[in-house]
Every structure is written in C-alpha cells, then in structure tokens.
Amino acid sequence: MGHANEVSFIDGGGTFFCDISNLRTLLNNSMKRYKATVNAAGMWVETILYAQNQAQAYRIFQAIFGPNNVPHQPLQIS
C-alpha cells in the first residue's frame, strides 16, 4: 500500500487500491450485502458480508465457516 489512508482489495482482476474516503462509494457501486445464518463454533449466528453476487457470497461464507456450516444460500439485503 502506498499511503496510510489506502486499503487494498483483491478480486478476480488482481489487487487494487482505494482511498478510505471512497470505500463506501466503491462498496455501494460494485458490491452487494448478503446475510447468511452460519454455524460458528457450535452457535448458529447471522452474519453479513459484501460480494458481487449470490454465488460468490455463498462460496465466501463456505470458505470462512466450512461447507457444512452454511446450510442455505445467503440472502441479498442491499
């Protein structure tokens, strides 16, 4: 990262940098919020993440919590 006020993102096209002040705009324009009920350490909890589409969100939830801990497709909430 070049500056203290930048964050980096990795997507299918590689890594890119974004000024933190533009982060909300970036997320609102290119990403959607998805909610899923997942099993985390034996507790069923609702959690939210940003993804480009439902299939990507489902794969990310499965990668984080394990395939058996994400029994349903996530729901787009915004």
Tab-separated table of C-alpha atoms in Angstrom:
chain	number	residue	atom	x	y	z
A	1	MET	CA	0.000	0.000	0.000
A	2	GLY	CA	1.267	3.404	-0.898
A	3	HIS	CA	-0.336	5.603	1.748
A	4	ALA	CA	-1.651	5.231	5.275
A	5	ASN	CA	-5.173	6.187	4.171
A	6	GLU	CA	-5.431	3.473	1.495
A	7	VAL	CA	-6.814	-0.030	1.677
A	8	SER	CA	-6.168	-2.807	-0.822
A	9	PHE	CA	-8.678	-5.220	-2.326
A	10	ILE	CA	-8.112	-8.472	-4.151
A	11	ASP	CA	-10.625	-9.600	-6.739
A	12	GLY	CA	-10.572	-11.738	-9.871
A	13	GLY	CA	-8.761	-8.989	-11.747
A	14	GLY	CA	-5.936	-8.616	-9.251
A	15	THR	CA	-5.192	-6.222	-6.431
A	16	PHE	CA	-6.228	-2.578	-6.498
A	17	PHE	CA	-6.019	0.271	-4.034
A	18	CYS	CA	-8.730	2.607	-2.821
A	19	ASP	CA	-8.650	5.717	-0.682
A	20	ILE	CA	-10.591	5.026	2.527
A	21	SER	CA	-12.812	8.064	1.933
A	22	ASN	CA	-14.072	6.405	-1.273
A	23	LEU	CA	-14.588	2.955	0.269
A	24	ARG	CA	-18.333	3.343	0.909
A	25	THR	CA	-18.899	4.526	-2.663
A	26	LEU	CA	-16.878	1.604	-4.022
A	27	LEU	CA	-18.834	-0.936	-1.976
A	28	ASN	CA	-22.208	0.588	-2.838
A	29	ASN	CA	-21.443	0.714	-6.558
A	30	SER	CA	-19.825	-2.670	-7.114
A	31	MET	CA	-20.705	-4.899	-4.169
A	32	LYS	CA	-23.911	-6.059	-2.524
A	33	ARG	CA	-24.541	-7.099	1.081
A	34	TYR	CA	-25.508	-10.697	1.814
A	35	LYS	CA	-26.736	-12.222	5.069
A	36	ALA	CA	-26.499	-15.897	5.999
A	37	THR	CA	-27.144	-17.987	9.079
A	38	VAL	CA	-23.985	-19.966	9.776
A	39	ASN	CA	-22.690	-22.341	12.422
A	40	ALA	CA	-19.739	-20.631	14.097
A	41	ALA	CA	-18.067	-22.677	16.841
A	42	GLY	CA	-21.299	-24.545	17.594
A	43	MET	CA	-23.540	-21.453	17.655
A	44	TRP	CA	-25.924	-20.510	14.840
A	45	VAL	CA	-25.460	-16.824	14.075
A	46	GLU	CA	-26.462	-14.397	11.337
A	47	THR	CA	-23.546	-12.715	9.624
A	48	ILE	CA	-23.147	-10.275	6.739
A	49	LEU	CA	-20.529	-9.857	4.034
A	50	TYR	CA	-20.053	-7.974	0.776
A	51	ALA	CA	-19.887	-9.846	-2.534
A	52	GLN	CA	-20.598	-9.196	-6.199
A	53	ASN	CA	-23.363	-11.816	-6.471
A	54	GLN	CA	-25.156	-14.543	-4.515
A	55	ALA	CA	-22.976	-17.386	-5.786
A	56	GLN	CA	-19.811	-15.563	-4.765
A	57	ALA	CA	-21.285	-14.746	-1.345
A	58	TYR	CA	-22.193	-18.411	-0.796
A	59	ARG	CA	-18.670	-19.555	-1.689
A	60	ILE	CA	-17.111	-16.938	0.599
A	61	PHE	CA	-19.354	-17.963	3.519
A	62	GLN	CA	-18.436	-21.612	2.890
A	63	ALA	CA	-14.728	-20.776	2.724
A	64	ILE	CA	-14.897	-18.914	6.037
A	65	PHE	CA	-17.171	-21.246	8.024
A	66	GLY	CA	-16.910	-24.568	6.160
A	67	PRO	CA	-19.406	-26.021	3.670
A	68	ASN	CA	-21.377	-27.959	6.305
A	69	ASN	CA	-21.838	-24.805	8.396
A	70	VAL	CA	-23.656	-22.810	5.692
A	71	PRO	CA	-26.838	-24.817	5.012
A	72	HIS	CA	-28.703	-22.234	2.884
A	73	GLN	CA	-27.979	-19.702	0.156
A	74	PRO	CA	-27.336	-16.207	1.535
A	75	LEU	CA	-29.998	-13.524	1.205
A	76	GLN	CA	-29.195	-10.219	-0.508
A	77	ILE	CA	-30.056	-7.400	1.881
A	78	SER	CA	-28.886	-4.361	-0.119
